[in-house]
Structures are given as C-alpha cells and as structure tokens.
C-alpha positions as a printed NumPy array, in Angstrom:
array([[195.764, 101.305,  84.39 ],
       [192.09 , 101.774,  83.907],
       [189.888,  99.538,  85.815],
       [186.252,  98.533,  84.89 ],
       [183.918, 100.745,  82.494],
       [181.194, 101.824,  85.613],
       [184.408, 103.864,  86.888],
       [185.914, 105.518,  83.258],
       [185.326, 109.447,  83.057],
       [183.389, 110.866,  80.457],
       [187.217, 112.183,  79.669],
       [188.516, 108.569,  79.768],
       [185.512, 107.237,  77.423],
       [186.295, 110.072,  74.993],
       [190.162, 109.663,  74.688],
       [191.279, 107.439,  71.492],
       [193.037, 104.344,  71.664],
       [196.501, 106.498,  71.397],
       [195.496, 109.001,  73.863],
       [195.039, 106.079,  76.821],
       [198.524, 104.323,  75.304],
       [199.908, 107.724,  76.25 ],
       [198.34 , 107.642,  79.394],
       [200.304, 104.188,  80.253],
       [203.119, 104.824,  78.839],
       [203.284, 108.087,  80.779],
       [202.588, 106.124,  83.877],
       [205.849, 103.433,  83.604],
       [207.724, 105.873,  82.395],
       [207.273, 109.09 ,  84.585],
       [205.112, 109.063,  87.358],
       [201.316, 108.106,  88.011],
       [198.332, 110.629,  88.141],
       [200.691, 113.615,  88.508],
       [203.56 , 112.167,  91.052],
       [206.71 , 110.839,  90.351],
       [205.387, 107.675,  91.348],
       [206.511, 104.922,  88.731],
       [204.064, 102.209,  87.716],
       [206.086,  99.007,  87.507],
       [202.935,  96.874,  85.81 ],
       [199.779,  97.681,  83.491],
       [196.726,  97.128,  85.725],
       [194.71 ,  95.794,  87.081],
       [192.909,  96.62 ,  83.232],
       [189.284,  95.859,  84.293],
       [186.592,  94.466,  81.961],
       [182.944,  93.899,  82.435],
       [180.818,  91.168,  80.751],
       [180.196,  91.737,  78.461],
       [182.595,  93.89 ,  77.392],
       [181.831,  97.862,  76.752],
       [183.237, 100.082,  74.084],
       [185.703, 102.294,  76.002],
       [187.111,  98.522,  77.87 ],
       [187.678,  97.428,  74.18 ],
       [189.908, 100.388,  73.473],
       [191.669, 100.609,  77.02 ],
       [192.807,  96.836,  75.95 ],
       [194.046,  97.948,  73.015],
       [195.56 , 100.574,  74.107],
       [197.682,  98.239,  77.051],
       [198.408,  95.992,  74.149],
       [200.327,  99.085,  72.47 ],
       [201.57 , 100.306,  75.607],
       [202.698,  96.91 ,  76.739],
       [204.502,  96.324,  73.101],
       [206.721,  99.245,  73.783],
       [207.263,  99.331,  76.891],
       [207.736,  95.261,  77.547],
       [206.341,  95.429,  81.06 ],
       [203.857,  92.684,  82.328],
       [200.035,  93.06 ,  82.671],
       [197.437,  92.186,  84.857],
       [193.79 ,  91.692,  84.1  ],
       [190.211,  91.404,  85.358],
       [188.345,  89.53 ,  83.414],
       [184.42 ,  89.827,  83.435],
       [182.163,  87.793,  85.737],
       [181.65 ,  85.051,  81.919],
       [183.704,  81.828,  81.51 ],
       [184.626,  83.607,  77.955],
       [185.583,  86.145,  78.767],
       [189.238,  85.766,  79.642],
       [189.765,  84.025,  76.136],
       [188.094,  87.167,  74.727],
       [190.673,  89.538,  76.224],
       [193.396,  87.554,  75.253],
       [192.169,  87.397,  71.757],
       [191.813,  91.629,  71.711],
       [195.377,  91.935,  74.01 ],
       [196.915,  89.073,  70.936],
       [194.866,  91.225,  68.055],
       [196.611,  94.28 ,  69.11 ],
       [200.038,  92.974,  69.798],
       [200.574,  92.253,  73.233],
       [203.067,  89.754,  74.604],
       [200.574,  86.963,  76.272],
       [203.787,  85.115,  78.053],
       [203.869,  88.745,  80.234],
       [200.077,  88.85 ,  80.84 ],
       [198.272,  87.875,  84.243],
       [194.356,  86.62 ,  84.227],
       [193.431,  87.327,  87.722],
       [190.054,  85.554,  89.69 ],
       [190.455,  82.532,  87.1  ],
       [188.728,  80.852,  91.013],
       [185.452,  82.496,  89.988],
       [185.902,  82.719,  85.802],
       [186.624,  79.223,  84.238],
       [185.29 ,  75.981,  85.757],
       [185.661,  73.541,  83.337],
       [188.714,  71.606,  83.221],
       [188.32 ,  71.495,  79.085],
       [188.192,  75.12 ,  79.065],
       [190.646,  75.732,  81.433],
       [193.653,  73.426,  79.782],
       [192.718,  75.48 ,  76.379],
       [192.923,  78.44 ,  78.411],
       [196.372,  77.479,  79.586],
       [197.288,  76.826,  76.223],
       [197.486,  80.344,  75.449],
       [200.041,  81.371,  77.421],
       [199.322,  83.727,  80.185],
       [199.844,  83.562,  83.612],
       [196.827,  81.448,  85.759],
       [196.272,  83.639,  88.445],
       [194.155,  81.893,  91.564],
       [193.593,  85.331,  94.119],
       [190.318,  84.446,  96.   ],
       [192.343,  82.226,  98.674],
       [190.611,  83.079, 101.95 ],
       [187.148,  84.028, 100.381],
       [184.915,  81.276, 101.543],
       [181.738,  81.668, 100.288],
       [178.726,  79.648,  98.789],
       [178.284,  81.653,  96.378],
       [179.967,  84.772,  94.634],
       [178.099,  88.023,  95.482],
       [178.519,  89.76 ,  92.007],
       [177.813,  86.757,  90.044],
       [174.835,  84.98 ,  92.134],
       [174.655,  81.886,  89.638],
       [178.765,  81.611,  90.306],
       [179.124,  78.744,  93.051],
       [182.055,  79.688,  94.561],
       [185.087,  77.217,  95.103],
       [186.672,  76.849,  98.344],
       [189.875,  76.844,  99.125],
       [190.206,  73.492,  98.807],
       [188.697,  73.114,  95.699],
       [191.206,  76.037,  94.362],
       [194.162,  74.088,  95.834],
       [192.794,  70.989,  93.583],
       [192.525,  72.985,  90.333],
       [196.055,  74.254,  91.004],
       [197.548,  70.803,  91.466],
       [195.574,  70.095,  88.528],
       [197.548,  72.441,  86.639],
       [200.99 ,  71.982,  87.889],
       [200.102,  68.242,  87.076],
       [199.337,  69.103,  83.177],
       [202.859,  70.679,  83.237],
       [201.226,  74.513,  84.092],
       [203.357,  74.923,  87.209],
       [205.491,  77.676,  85.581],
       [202.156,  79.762,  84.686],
       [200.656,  79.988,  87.899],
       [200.256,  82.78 ,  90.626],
       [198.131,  82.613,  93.749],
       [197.018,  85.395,  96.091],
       [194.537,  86.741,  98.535],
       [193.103,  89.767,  96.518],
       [192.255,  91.881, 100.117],
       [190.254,  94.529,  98.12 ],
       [188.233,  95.029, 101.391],
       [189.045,  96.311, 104.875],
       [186.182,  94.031, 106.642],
       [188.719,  91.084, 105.146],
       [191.782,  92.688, 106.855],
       [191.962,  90.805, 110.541],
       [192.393,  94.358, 112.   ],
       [188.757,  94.589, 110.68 ],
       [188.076,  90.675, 111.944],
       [188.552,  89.279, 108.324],
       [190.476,  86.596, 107.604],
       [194.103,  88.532, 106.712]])
C-alpha cells in the first residue's frame, strides 16, 4: 500500500489511478517492492486531512484493486472526525467491499457517540489500536484530547452493546521503538 501523501514520490504522485491498481495488484499477487514477498492485505492506505490529490487516487485505486482481488483493507484516516466517513464514501464510490475494510485509530478520529453509531452503520471494521498510549493529549493533533485506555474500553463496550461486537478490532499500533519495553515503553 501507499501510506500518507508527505511520503508519495514524485513517481507515485504522477502514476494514474490504473498505474497504482497495478501496483497493488502486483503486490498480492507476486511479491512486494521487487521480492517474492506476498502482501496478504491493502495497507495501511494513509490519508491526511484534509485529503490531497494523489491520496484521492491511491483510494481509488485500492477500491479497484480490492474489487478484483477480494482481499481486506486497512486504513488511516486523517487526524478530522470526517474524515473516515469521507474515505468510505471514495472506497464505496469506486467499488470497494466496505464489510472487508478496517478504519484504524477510530481512539483518536470519532468522539461522538452520534457519529460513531452512523459510522458503524456503514459497515467496516471499528478498529481501536492506541491501547497502551496514555496521553493527555495527541501529539499530531494538539486540540485531540486523547482517551485513555479506559475510556477506549468504554466506547468498545459501547459498541458491542449496540450489537457492533462482530465489527470490532483492537490493537497496540507499536509504530515506535521508545514504546517497545526493550526501549522502556510500555510493550
């Protein structure tokens, strides 16, 4: 997959929607960036808030990708409450399967319980990752208060209670080494 815009080549920014399905495709189905290493998911697909041009074409692009191929897909969603529901709503436009997509950090996306049930409604996969990341506040997103682990144990079980419990994946998301304990983080 492609991750956010800030790392794209100026090759990846010029390829055509087509061109980066290729790229996918050729990554499930042969081997990633030049091994015979099989990809066995489409991600993590990274998008910014708000959304740039060449992240608007690598979506559409998975979408394609993920329409032939039938393999799941795993997104990160800009640091904006909306945006998750405006991925879905390119990923839907361009024919992806929603029932086989992940929204990762949904901890540090989509607050509001409103929101978050119509978010549910659409039919991807809740994904709660920050467990172990206890911080006041998120340091990409200053103006994000971020929730606790309690607090993401309570919006979990206030999901499984509005019949969600088959939608839901939870994880650490150790993109760090200072937060592996060999490093004295948290594991």
């Amino acid at each position: 997959g492609f991750y956010v815009d800030a790392t794209h080549s100026a090759a990846t920014r010029a390829m055509s929607v087509e061109q980066l399905t290729d790229v996918l495709i050729n990554e499930i189905l042969h081997g990633a960036d030049g091994t015979s290493i099989k990809c066995g998911v489409i991600g993590e697909i990274g998008c910014s808030w708000p959304l740039t041009d060449s992240e608007r074409k690598i979506l559409e692009a998975t979408a394609h990708a993920q329409a032939q191929l039938g393999c799941p897909v795993i997104i990160h969603p800009g640091r904006n409450p909306g945006a998750p529901f405006q991925i879905i709503r390119i990923l839907q436009e361009a024919g992806a399967d929603i029932s086989k997509t992940v929204m990762s950090h949904l901890d540090r996306t989509i607050f509001d319980k409103k929101e978050l049930l119509e978010f549910a409604q659409l039919g991807c996969y809740l994904e709660y990752d920050l467990f172990g990341t206890e911080l006041l506040n998120y340091q990409l997103s200053p103006d994000i208060d971020m929730p606790d682990d309690n607090k993401r144990i309570r919006r979990v079980h206030f999901l499984v209670d509005e019949g969600y419990e088959d939608r839901i994946l939870m994880a650490h998301d150790i993109h760090t080494k200072h937060r592996l304990m060999k490093y004295g983080g948290h594991g």
